[in-house]
Coordinates of C-alpha atoms and ligand atoms in Angstrom, one line a residue:
Chain A
X23 CA 9.5 -29.9 28.3
X24 CA 10.2 -32.1 25.3
X25 CA 9.8 -30.3 22.0
X26 CA 9.1 -32.4 19.0
X27 CA 10.5 -30.8 15.9
X28 CA 8.7 -31.0 12.6
X29 CA 10.5 -31.5 9.3
X30 CA 10.0 -27.8 8.6
X31 CA 11.4 -26.7 12.0
X32 CA 14.4 -28.9 11.4
X33 CA 14.8 -27.3 8.0
X34 CA 14.7 -23.8 9.4
X35 CA 17.2 -24.8 12.1
X36 CA 19.4 -26.5 9.6
X37 CA 19.1 -23.6 7.3
X38 CA 20.5 -21.2 9.9
X39 CA 23.7 -23.2 10.0
X40 CA 23.7 -24.4 6.4
X41 CA 23.6 -20.8 5.1
X42 CA 27.1 -20.5 6.4
X43 CA 28.2 -23.0 3.8
X44 CA 25.9 -21.7 1.1
X45 CA 27.0 -18.0 1.2
X46 CA 30.7 -17.8 1.3
X47 CA 30.6 -14.1 0.1
X48 CA 29.0 -13.1 3.4
X49 CA 31.7 -14.6 5.5
X50 CA 34.7 -13.4 3.5
X51 CA 34.0 -10.0 5.1
X52 CA 34.8 -11.1 8.6
X53 CA 38.1 -9.7 9.9
X54 CA 39.3 -12.9 11.5
X55 CA 38.5 -15.0 8.5
X56 CA 36.3 -17.4 10.5
X57 CA 32.9 -18.2 9.1
X58 CA 30.1 -16.8 11.3
X59 CA 26.7 -18.2 11.7
X60 CA 23.6 -16.1 11.5
X61 CA 22.5 -14.4 14.7
X62 CA 19.5 -16.2 16.0
X63 CA 17.3 -15.9 19.0
X64 CA 15.2 -18.3 21.0
X65 CA 11.5 -18.1 21.4
X66 CA 11.1 -18.2 25.2
X67 CA 8.0 -20.3 25.3
X68 CA 9.6 -23.3 23.5
X69 CA 13.3 -22.5 23.2
X70 CA 13.0 -22.9 19.4
X71 CA 15.6 -20.8 17.5
X72 CA 14.7 -18.3 14.9
X73 CA 17.0 -16.0 12.8
X74 CA 17.1 -12.5 14.2
X75 CA 16.2 -10.8 10.9
X76 CA 12.8 -11.6 9.4
X77 CA 10.9 -10.0 6.5
X78 CA 7.8 -7.8 6.5
X79 CA 5.4 -7.5 3.6
X80 CA 3.4 -4.4 4.1
X81 CA 3.4 -2.4 0.9
X82 CA 6.3 -4.3 -0.7
X83 CA 4.3 -7.4 -1.6
X84 CA 1.1 -5.6 -2.4
X85 CA 1.6 -5.5 -6.2
X86 CA -1.7 -6.8 -7.4
X87 CA -1.5 -9.3 -10.2
X88 CA 1.4 -7.6 -11.9
X89 CA 3.5 -10.6 -13.1
X90 CA 6.7 -8.7 -13.5
X91 CA 6.5 -7.3 -10.0
X92 CA 5.5 -10.7 -8.5
X93 CA 8.6 -12.1 -10.1
X94 CA 10.8 -9.4 -8.6
X95 CA 9.3 -10.0 -5.2
X96 CA 10.0 -13.7 -5.6
X97 CA 13.7 -12.7 -6.1
X98 CA 13.5 -10.7 -2.9
X99 CA 12.2 -13.6 -1.0
X100 CA 14.7 -15.9 -2.5
X101 CA 17.6 -13.6 -1.4
X102 CA 16.1 -13.5 2.1
X103 CA 15.9 -17.3 2.3
X104 CA 19.3 -17.8 0.7
X105 CA 20.9 -15.6 3.3
X106 CA 19.4 -17.5 6.2
X107 CA 16.1 -15.7 6.8
X108 CA 12.9 -17.6 7.7
X109 CA 10.4 -15.4 9.7
X110 CA 7.9 -13.8 7.3
X111 CA 5.1 -11.5 8.5
X112 CA 2.0 -10.6 6.7
X113 CA -1.7 -9.6 7.4
X114 CA -5.0 -9.8 5.6
X115 CA -4.8 -6.0 5.8
X116 CA -2.0 -5.9 3.3
X117 CA -4.0 -6.1 0.1
X118 CA -2.6 -8.7 -2.3
X119 CA 0.6 -9.3 -0.2
X120 CA -0.6 -12.7 1.1
X121 CA -1.5 -13.9 -2.4
X122 CA 1.8 -12.8 -3.8
X123 CA 3.7 -14.3 -0.9
X124 CA 1.9 -17.5 -1.7
X125 CA 2.9 -17.3 -5.4
X126 CA 6.5 -16.6 -4.4
X127 CA 6.6 -19.5 -2.0
X128 CA 5.1 -21.7 -4.6
X129 CA 7.6 -20.6 -7.3
X130 CA 10.5 -21.3 -4.9
X131 CA 8.9 -24.4 -3.4
X132 CA 9.9 -22.8 -0.1
X133 CA 6.9 -23.4 2.1
X134 CA 9.0 -25.5 4.4
X135 CA 11.7 -22.9 4.8
X136 CA 9.6 -20.1 6.3
X137 CA 8.4 -19.4 9.8
X138 CA 4.9 -18.3 8.7
X139 CA 3.4 -15.4 10.7
X140 CA 0.2 -13.7 9.9
X141 CA -2.5 -11.8 11.7
X142 CA -6.2 -11.7 12.3
X143 CA -7.5 -8.3 11.3
X144 CA -11.2 -8.0 11.5
X145 CA -13.6 -6.3 13.9
X146 CA -15.9 -9.3 13.7
X147 CA -14.7 -11.4 16.6
X148 CA -16.5 -14.5 15.3
X149 CA -14.5 -14.5 12.1
X150 CA -11.2 -15.5 13.6
X151 CA -11.1 -19.1 12.3
X152 CA -12.5 -18.2 8.8
X153 CA -9.9 -15.5 8.3
X154 CA -7.0 -17.7 9.5
X155 CA -8.2 -20.3 7.0
X156 CA -8.4 -17.8 4.2
X157 CA -4.9 -16.6 4.9
X158 CA -3.6 -20.2 5.0
X159 CA -5.0 -20.8 1.6
X160 CA -3.5 -17.6 0.2
X161 CA -0.1 -18.5 1.6
X162 CA -0.4 -22.2 0.6
X163 CA 1.1 -23.3 3.9
X164 CA 0.0 -26.4 5.8
X165 CA -0.4 -24.3 9.0
X166 CA 0.8 -21.1 10.4
X167 CA 3.6 -20.9 12.9
X168 CA 2.3 -17.7 14.4
X169 CA -1.1 -16.1 14.5
X170 CA -1.3 -12.6 15.9
X171 CA -4.2 -10.3 16.6
X172 CA -3.5 -7.2 14.4
X173 CA -3.4 -3.9 16.2
X174 CA -5.4 -5.2 19.1
X175 CA -8.5 -5.2 16.9
X176 CA -11.2 -7.2 18.6
X177 CA -8.6 -8.9 20.7
X178 CA -10.8 -10.3 23.4
X179 CA -12.9 -12.5 21.1
X180 CA -10.0 -13.3 18.7
X181 CA -7.7 -14.4 21.6
X182 CA -10.3 -16.8 23.0
X183 CA -10.7 -18.5 19.6
X184 CA -7.0 -18.5 18.9
X185 CA -6.2 -20.1 22.3
X186 CA -8.6 -22.9 21.4
X187 CA -7.1 -23.3 17.9
X188 CA -3.6 -23.3 19.3
X189 CA -4.6 -26.0 21.9
X190 CA -5.8 -28.1 19.0
X191 CA -2.5 -27.7 17.2
X192 CA -3.9 -25.6 14.3
X193 CA -1.0 -23.2 14.7
X194 CA 2.0 -23.0 17.0
X195 CA 2.4 -19.6 18.6
X196 CA 0.0 -16.9 19.7
X197 CA 0.7 -13.2 19.5
X198 CA -0.7 -9.7 19.3
X199 CA 0.6 -6.6 17.5
X200 CA 0.7 -2.9 17.7
X201 CA 2.8 -0.3 16.0
X202 CA 3.8 3.4 16.0
X203 CA 3.9 3.3 19.8
X204 CA 0.1 3.1 20.0
X205 CA -1.8 1.7 23.0
X206 CA 1.2 0.5 24.9
X207 CA -0.7 0.5 28.3
X208 CA -3.4 -1.7 27.0
X209 CA -0.9 -4.0 25.4
X210 CA 1.0 -4.2 28.7
X211 CA -2.2 -5.3 30.5
X212 CA -2.8 -8.0 27.8
X213 CA 0.8 -9.2 28.1
X214 CA 0.5 -9.4 31.8
X215 CA -2.6 -11.5 31.8
X216 CA -2.8 -13.5 28.5
X217 CA -0.7 -16.6 27.6
X218 CA 1.1 -14.9 24.7
X219 CA 4.1 -16.4 22.9
X220 CA 4.8 -13.3 20.8
X221 CA 4.2 -9.6 20.9
X222 CA 4.9 -7.4 17.9
X223 CA 5.6 -3.7 18.3
X224 CA 7.5 -0.8 16.8
X225 CA 11.1 -0.3 18.0
X226 CA 13.9 1.5 16.3
X227 CA 16.8 3.8 17.0
X228 CA 14.4 6.8 17.3
X229 CA 11.1 5.2 18.5
X230 CA 12.1 3.7 21.8
X231 CA 8.9 3.9 23.9
X232 CA 8.8 0.2 24.1
X233 CA 12.0 0.2 26.2
X234 CA 10.3 1.8 29.1
X235 CA 7.8 -0.9 29.9
X236 CA 7.0 -3.5 27.2
X237 CA 10.5 -4.9 26.5
X238 CA 11.1 -5.5 30.1
X239 CA 7.7 -7.0 30.6
X240 CA 8.2 -9.3 27.6
X241 CA 11.4 -10.7 29.2
X242 CA 9.8 -11.1 32.6
X243 CA 6.8 -12.9 31.1
X244 CA 8.8 -15.0 28.6
X245 CA 7.3 -13.4 25.5
X246 CA 9.2 -13.3 22.2
X247 CA 9.3 -9.8 20.7
X248 CA 9.0 -9.2 16.9
X249 CA 9.9 -5.7 15.9
X250 CA 8.1 -3.9 13.1
X251 CA 9.1 -0.6 11.5
X252 CA 12.8 -1.0 12.3
X253 CA 13.5 1.7 9.7
X254 CA 10.6 3.8 10.8
X255 CA 9.1 2.9 7.4
X256 CA 12.2 4.2 5.6
X257 CA 12.1 7.6 7.4
X258 CA 15.4 6.7 9.1
X259 CA 17.1 6.4 5.7
X260 CA 15.9 9.9 4.7
X261 CA 17.2 11.3 8.0
X262 CA 20.7 10.0 7.3
X263 CA 20.8 10.4 3.5
X264 CA 23.5 13.0 3.5
X265 CA 25.5 11.5 6.3
X266 CA 28.3 9.0 6.3
X267 CA 28.5 6.2 8.8
X268 CA 30.3 7.3 12.0
X269 CA 33.7 5.5 12.1
X270 CA 33.0 4.0 15.5
X271 CA 30.2 1.9 14.0
X272 CA 32.8 -0.4 12.6
X273 CA 33.3 -1.6 16.2
X274 CA 30.1 -3.7 15.6
X275 CA 31.0 -4.6 12.1
X276 CA 28.5 -2.2 10.7
X277 CA 29.1 -1.3 7.0
X278 CA 25.8 0.3 5.9
X279 CA 23.0 2.3 7.4
X280 CA 20.6 -0.7 7.1
X281 CA 23.0 -2.7 9.3
X282 CA 23.3 0.2 11.7
X283 CA 19.5 0.4 12.2
X284 CA 18.9 -3.3 12.3
X285 CA 21.8 -4.1 14.6
X286 CA 20.6 -1.5 17.0
X287 CA 17.2 -3.3 17.2
X288 CA 18.3 -6.9 17.4
X289 CA 21.0 -6.2 20.0
X290 CA 18.3 -5.4 22.6
X291 CA 18.3 -8.5 24.8
X292 CA 14.5 -8.7 24.8
X293 CA 14.2 -8.6 21.0
X294 CA 13.7 -11.9 19.2
X295 CA 13.6 -10.6 15.6
X296 CA 13.1 -7.5 13.4
X297 CA 11.0 -7.7 10.3
X298 CA 12.2 -5.0 7.8
X299 CA 10.3 -4.9 4.5
X300 CA 11.9 -4.2 1.2
X301 CA 11.0 -4.5 -2.5
X302 CA 14.6 -4.6 -3.6
X303 CA 17.1 -7.4 -3.8
X304 CA 20.0 -5.1 -3.1
X305 CA 18.3 -3.8 0.1
X306 CA 17.5 -7.3 1.2
X307 CA 21.2 -8.2 0.9
X308 CA 22.1 -5.2 3.1
X309 CA 19.4 -6.0 5.6
X310 CA 20.4 -9.7 5.9
X311 CA 24.1 -8.6 6.4
X312 CA 22.9 -7.3 9.7
X313 CA 22.3 -10.9 10.8
X314 CA 26.0 -11.6 10.8
X315 CA 29.1 -10.5 12.7
X316 CA 29.3 -8.5 15.9
X317 CA 26.4 -6.8 17.7
X318 CA 26.8 -3.4 19.4
X319 CA 27.4 -3.3 23.1
X320 CA 25.1 -1.4 25.4
X321 CA 27.3 1.6 25.5
X322 CA 27.6 1.6 21.7
X323 CA 23.8 1.3 21.4
X324 CA 23.4 4.5 23.4
X325 CA 26.0 6.2 21.2
X326 CA 24.1 5.1 18.1
X327 CA 20.8 6.4 19.4
X328 CA 22.3 9.8 20.5
X329 CA 24.0 10.1 17.1
X330 CA 20.8 9.6 15.1
X331 CA 18.8 11.8 17.3
X332 CA 21.3 14.6 16.8
X333 CA 21.0 14.6 13.0
Chain B
X17 CA -14.8 -1.5 21.3
X18 CA -11.4 -0.6 20.0
X19 CA -10.5 3.1 20.3
X20 CA -8.6 4.4 17.3
X21 CA -6.4 7.4 17.9
X22 CA -6.7 8.9 14.4
X23 CA -4.5 11.8 15.2
X24 CA -1.5 9.5 15.5
X25 CA -1.8 8.5 11.8
X26 CA -0.2 10.3 8.9
X27 CA -1.3 10.3 5.3
X28 CA 1.5 7.8 4.6
X29 CA 0.1 5.3 7.1
X30 CA -2.9 4.8 4.8
X31 CA -0.9 4.1 1.7
X32 CA -1.0 0.3 1.0
X33 CA 1.2 0.3 -2.1
X34 CA 4.5 1.7 -3.2
X35 CA 5.4 4.3 -5.9
X36 CA 6.8 1.5 -8.2
X37 CA 3.4 -0.1 -8.5
X38 CA 1.2 2.8 -9.4
X39 CA 2.7 3.7 -12.9
X40 CA 2.7 0.0 -13.7
X41 CA -1.1 0.1 -13.5
X42 CA -1.1 2.4 -16.6
X43 CA 1.4 0.3 -18.3
X44 CA -0.5 -2.9 -17.8
X45 CA -3.8 -1.4 -18.7
X46 CA -2.3 -0.1 -22.0
X47 CA -0.8 -3.4 -22.8
X48 CA -4.0 -5.3 -22.0
X49 CA -6.3 -3.1 -24.0
X50 CA -4.1 -2.5 -27.0
X51 CA -5.0 -1.7 -29.8
X52 CA -8.3 -0.2 -28.7
X53 CA -6.5 3.1 -27.9
X54 CA -6.4 3.6 -31.7
X55 CA -10.2 3.9 -31.6
X56 CA -10.7 5.6 -28.3
X57 CA -8.3 8.5 -28.8
X58 CA -9.8 9.7 -32.1
X59 CA -13.3 9.4 -30.6
X60 CA -12.2 11.6 -27.7
X61 CA -10.9 14.2 -30.1
X62 CA -14.3 14.5 -31.8
X63 CA -16.1 15.5 -28.6
X64 CA -15.5 19.3 -28.8
X65 CA -16.7 19.4 -32.4
X66 CA -19.9 17.6 -31.4
X67 CA -20.4 19.8 -28.4
X68 CA -20.2 23.0 -30.5
X69 CA -22.6 21.9 -33.3
X70 CA -26.1 23.2 -33.2
X71 CA -27.7 19.8 -33.6
X72 CA -28.7 18.5 -30.1
X73 CA -28.3 14.9 -31.2
X74 CA -24.5 15.4 -31.6
X75 CA -24.3 17.0 -28.1
X76 CA -26.2 14.0 -26.8
X77 CA -23.7 11.7 -28.5
X78 CA -20.9 13.7 -26.9
X79 CA -22.4 13.3 -23.4
X80 CA -22.9 9.6 -24.0
X81 CA -19.3 9.2 -25.0
X82 CA -18.1 11.1 -21.9
X83 CA -20.5 8.9 -19.8
X84 CA -18.9 5.8 -21.4
X85 CA -15.5 7.2 -20.5
X86 CA -16.5 7.4 -16.9
X87 CA -17.8 3.9 -16.9
X88 CA -14.7 2.6 -18.7
X89 CA -12.2 4.2 -16.4
X90 CA -14.3 3.3 -13.3
X91 CA -14.8 -0.4 -14.1
X92 CA -11.5 -0.8 -15.8
X93 CA -8.7 1.2 -14.2
X94 CA -10.2 1.7 -10.8
X95 CA -12.0 -1.5 -10.1
X96 CA -9.9 -4.0 -12.1
X97 CA -6.4 -2.6 -11.7
X98 CA -6.1 0.0 -9.0
X99 CA -8.7 -1.8 -6.8
X100 CA -6.5 -4.8 -6.5
X101 CA -3.9 -2.9 -4.5
X102 CA -6.1 -0.2 -2.8
X103 CA -9.5 -0.9 -1.5
X104 CA -11.0 2.6 -1.7
X105 CA -10.2 2.6 -5.5
X106 CA -12.9 -0.1 -5.8
X107 CA -15.5 2.2 -4.2
X108 CA -14.4 5.0 -6.4
X109 CA -14.6 2.7 -9.4
X110 CA -18.3 1.9 -8.8
X111 CA -18.9 5.6 -8.1
X112 CA -17.5 6.4 -11.5
X113 CA -19.7 3.8 -13.1
X114 CA -22.7 5.4 -11.3
X115 CA -21.7 8.8 -12.4
X116 CA -21.4 7.6 -16.0
X117 CA -24.9 6.2 -15.9
X118 CA -26.2 9.4 -14.4
X119 CA -24.5 11.4 -17.1
X120 CA -25.9 9.2 -19.8
X121 CA -29.4 9.6 -18.3
X122 CA -29.0 13.4 -18.1
X123 CA -27.6 13.5 -21.7
X124 CA -30.7 11.6 -22.8
X125 CA -33.4 13.5 -21.0
X126 CA -32.0 17.0 -20.7
X127 CA -31.4 19.7 -23.2
X128 CA -27.8 20.8 -23.4
X129 CA -27.2 24.1 -25.0
X130 CA -24.5 24.4 -27.6
X131 CA -21.2 26.1 -26.6
X132 CA -21.5 29.8 -27.5
X133 CA -19.9 30.4 -30.8
X134 CA -17.3 32.8 -29.6
X135 CA -16.1 30.3 -27.0
X136 CA -16.0 27.2 -29.1
X137 CA -12.3 27.7 -29.7
X138 CA -11.5 28.0 -26.0
X139 CA -13.6 25.0 -25.2
X140 CA -11.9 22.9 -27.9
X141 CA -8.5 24.1 -26.8
X142 CA -9.1 23.1 -23.2
X143 CA -10.6 19.8 -24.2
X144 CA -7.6 19.0 -26.5
X145 CA -5.2 20.0 -23.8
X146 CA -6.9 17.6 -21.4
X147 CA -7.0 14.6 -23.7
X148 CA -3.7 15.2 -25.5
X149 CA -1.4 16.9 -23.0
X150 CA -2.5 15.6 -19.6
X151 CA -2.0 11.9 -20.6
X152 CA 1.7 12.5 -20.7
X153 CA 1.9 13.4 -17.0
X154 CA 2.3 9.7 -15.8
X155 CA 4.9 9.3 -18.6
X156 CA 6.8 12.3 -17.2
X157 CA 6.5 10.9 -13.7
X158 CA 7.6 7.3 -14.5
X159 CA 9.8 7.9 -17.5
X160 CA 7.9 5.1 -19.3
X161 CA 6.2 5.9 -22.5
X162 CA 3.8 3.0 -22.0
X163 CA 2.4 4.7 -18.9
X164 CA 0.3 7.1 -21.1
X165 CA -3.0 7.9 -19.4
X166 CA -5.7 7.6 -22.1
X167 CA -9.0 9.4 -21.8
X168 CA -11.8 6.9 -21.2
X169 CA -9.4 4.4 -19.7
X170 CA -7.9 6.3 -16.7
X171 CA -9.7 8.4 -14.2
X172 CA -7.8 11.7 -13.9
X173 CA -7.6 12.5 -17.6
X174 CA -11.3 11.4 -18.0
X175 CA -12.3 13.6 -15.2
X176 CA -10.2 16.7 -16.3
X177 CA -11.6 16.6 -19.8
X178 CA -15.2 15.7 -18.9
X179 CA -15.4 18.5 -16.3
X180 CA -15.8 20.7 -19.4
X181 CA -19.0 18.8 -20.3
X182 CA -20.1 18.7 -16.6
X183 CA -19.9 22.5 -16.5
X184 CA -22.2 22.6 -19.6
X185 CA -25.0 20.9 -17.6
X186 CA -27.9 22.9 -16.3
X187 CA -26.8 24.3 -13.0
X188 CA -29.6 22.7 -11.0
X189 CA -28.4 19.3 -12.2
X190 CA -24.7 20.1 -11.9
X191 CA -24.8 19.8 -8.2
X192 CA -25.8 16.2 -8.4
X193 CA -22.7 15.6 -10.6
X194 CA -20.2 17.3 -8.5
X195 CA -19.6 15.2 -5.4
X196 CA -17.9 12.2 -7.0
X197 CA -15.5 14.3 -9.1
X198 CA -14.6 16.5 -6.0
X199 CA -14.0 13.4 -3.8
X200 CA -11.9 11.9 -6.5
X201 CA -9.8 15.1 -6.9
X202 CA -9.2 15.1 -3.1
X203 CA -8.5 11.4 -2.9
X204 CA -6.1 11.3 -5.9
X205 CA -4.3 14.5 -4.7
X206 CA -3.8 12.9 -1.2
X207 CA -2.6 9.6 -2.8
X208 CA -0.1 11.3 -5.1
X209 CA 1.1 13.5 -2.3
X210 CA 1.6 10.5 0.0
X211 CA 3.4 8.6 -2.8
X212 CA 5.6 11.7 -3.2
X213 CA 4.8 11.5 -7.0
X214 CA 4.7 15.3 -7.4
X215 CA 4.2 15.4 -11.1
X216 CA 1.0 13.5 -10.8
X217 CA -0.4 16.3 -8.7
X218 CA -0.7 18.2 -12.0
X219 CA -3.7 15.9 -12.8
X220 CA -6.1 16.9 -9.9
X221 CA -4.8 20.5 -10.2
X222 CA -5.6 20.6 -13.9
X223 CA -9.1 19.2 -13.3
X224 CA -9.8 22.0 -10.9
X225 CA -8.5 24.7 -13.3
X226 CA -10.4 23.3 -16.3
X227 CA -13.5 23.1 -14.2
X228 CA -13.2 26.7 -13.1
X229 CA -12.6 27.9 -16.6
X230 CA -15.6 26.0 -17.8
X231 CA -18.0 28.2 -15.8
X232 CA -16.8 31.0 -17.8
X233 CA -17.2 29.1 -21.0
X234 CA -20.5 27.6 -20.3
X235 CA -23.7 28.8 -22.0
X236 CA -25.6 31.4 -20.0
X237 CA -28.1 28.7 -18.9
X238 CA -25.4 27.0 -16.9
X239 CA -24.3 30.2 -15.2
X240 CA -27.7 31.6 -14.4
X241 CA -30.1 30.2 -12.0
X242 CA -32.6 29.8 -14.8
X243 CA -34.4 26.6 -14.0
X244 CA -36.1 26.7 -17.3
X245 CA -33.0 25.1 -18.8
X246 CA -34.1 21.8 -17.1
X247 CA -36.5 20.9 -19.8
X248 CA -37.0 17.7 -21.7
X249 CA -35.2 17.9 -25.0
X250 CA -37.8 19.2 -27.4
X251 CA -36.2 17.3 -30.3
X252 CA -37.0 14.0 -28.5
X253 CA -40.6 14.7 -27.9
Ligands
NAP26 N1 0.5 -3.2 13.4 C1 1.3 -4.1 12.8 O1 1.1 -5.3 13.0 C2 2.4 -3.6 11.9 C3 2.5 -2.3 11.7 C4 3.6 -1.9 10.8 C5 4.4 -2.9 10.3 N2 4.2 -4.2 10.5 C6 5.1 -5.2 9.9 O2 6.4 -4.8 10.0 C7 7.0 -4.8 8.7 C8 8.1 -3.7 8.7 O3 7.6 -2.4 8.9 P1 7.4 -1.4 7.6 O4 7.4 -2.1 6.4 O5 6.2 -0.5 8.0 O6 8.6 -0.4 7.7 P2 10.2 -0.6 7.7 O7 10.6 -2.1 7.5 O8 10.8 0.1 8.8 O9 10.6 0.2 6.3 C9 10.3 -0.3 5.1 C10 10.9 0.7 4.1 O10 12.3 0.7 4.2 C11 12.9 0.7 2.9 N3 14.1 -0.1 3.0 C12 14.2 -1.4 3.4 N4 15.5 -1.8 3.4 C13 16.2 -0.8 3.0 C14 17.6 -0.6 2.7 N5 18.5 -1.5 3.0 N6 18.0 0.6 2.3 C15 17.1 1.6 2.1 N7 15.8 1.5 2.3 C16 15.3 0.3 2.7 C17 11.9 0.0 2.0 O11 12.0 0.5 0.7 P3 12.4 -0.4 -0.5 O12 11.3 -1.3 -0.8 O13 12.8 0.6 -1.5 O14 13.6 -1.2 0.0 C18 10.5 0.4 2.7 O15 10.1 1.6 2.1 C19 5.9 -4.5 7.8 O16 6.2 -4.8 6.4 C20 4.8 -5.4 8.4 O17 5.0 -6.8 8.0 C21 3.2 -4.6 11.3

């Protein structure tokens, strides 16, 4: 299938390699001295490449109209983009997050650099199009890359409308989300029958229910997997707060707990990207570092999971 | 229809905003409203004096002031600031406005007895503690002086102080004034707990303590089931 790239897709693709030139500090860390490129994954339905670490916006971008905090979140987004990120996830459920994301994108003039993903979150199955349009205005993007039905809410009606909208080119990829391991059986049925490009679910070093069915099914059906709550909403950091990194984690070039948790997630072969959220530039730097260097092998992944479970 | 497995949710899952944002609401409100605090705080300090005077007109004025404080903190802090980042705050905001209007109505049409002489000191002490000491709790939590929670502008301090006035209401009317404060106490305590802002829990706790103490302070009409206290104010007739 011939895939025509838009200017924006080209920019995202070019960004993935150009970041290698833009961020020398990142590459100086590599033992063999060679410049690495960011880890990216392909979306099975089109083979388009996206960076393996994206950004979530739940809580972190819901700062109301607080100008100081909007400015600080703009810095977070800038750090994310500077380090090769592009996938940004939001939802109408996240209060003022979409408005503030729009303001940050505007301040950075970065609409073309993001893979824009939002959700439809309303029980009113006839409001799909109106909500998508409202979100588009809030973000200030020409169109979304990915529209997802949030938490399976009203999924039958929304999916029908979204399929029509996608066919007309109003957005590019169709998805559905869940989290916290909820309603996996129903999600599996939808994945098996609907023409989804993406599925979003919770997966992290402790919450691994998705491994038993959904991740395999996603590979089988050619569905990209976006992972939410990679830090279990920061609970993983609390769990390890008095622990030092085990020395063997250096095998995968891991130098922080953030990298430990994120590399565990993105090293699963079915995972397309993880979307950690943060309100802090320093945390964003740590998170984006997970997109470079080695990834853990399968045996190391098992060791990582066993280690965290034992704490 | 979508089934929601509510048992799989924790309190934290309902929190839409982070701990950095909440104290900033107090700071922004104080910046935006400055220098009106210089008028509002002294007005708040006069309330116990008015409540303890024999003249019913002064007590009515005190109730109106407290009613205005409910309206101000509801429409201002809750709807305009907190409501932006947390939808339930908007509903609470309008509920505060409704409560303020109800109190203004009751203050206008009902006779409030003066605080018994021997208890005026305790009443004034509790009131001053509420409007002078409690505002520092968000400062203590955030380390920012500008996060002072002013009576009449922010809900917890307004509620803690005005529960003194609520408890003075004739008991038969008191029940109509209780649901909104009680729901707010529950909601704010759950929010502060979920945010892990433990100092802020002093605010709902203080409200409950002040309210309990007020039953002891209130004139006998408030404690008895004497329905005769629900009279029109004879002075207004
Ligand atoms: N049903 C759904 O569709 C659904 C459900 C849940 C989530 N999501 C999406 O997935 C995204 C991610 O999930 P999440 O936000 O719930 O949880 P998460 O990404 O697992 O955790 C976010 C928390 O981790 C902390 N954090 C981030 N980086 C850190 C670092 N390097 N060091 C220490 N702490 C760090 C953040 O605090 P700081 O701000 O202090 O860094 C924040 O409290 C959401 O933002 C949302 O976009 C979707």
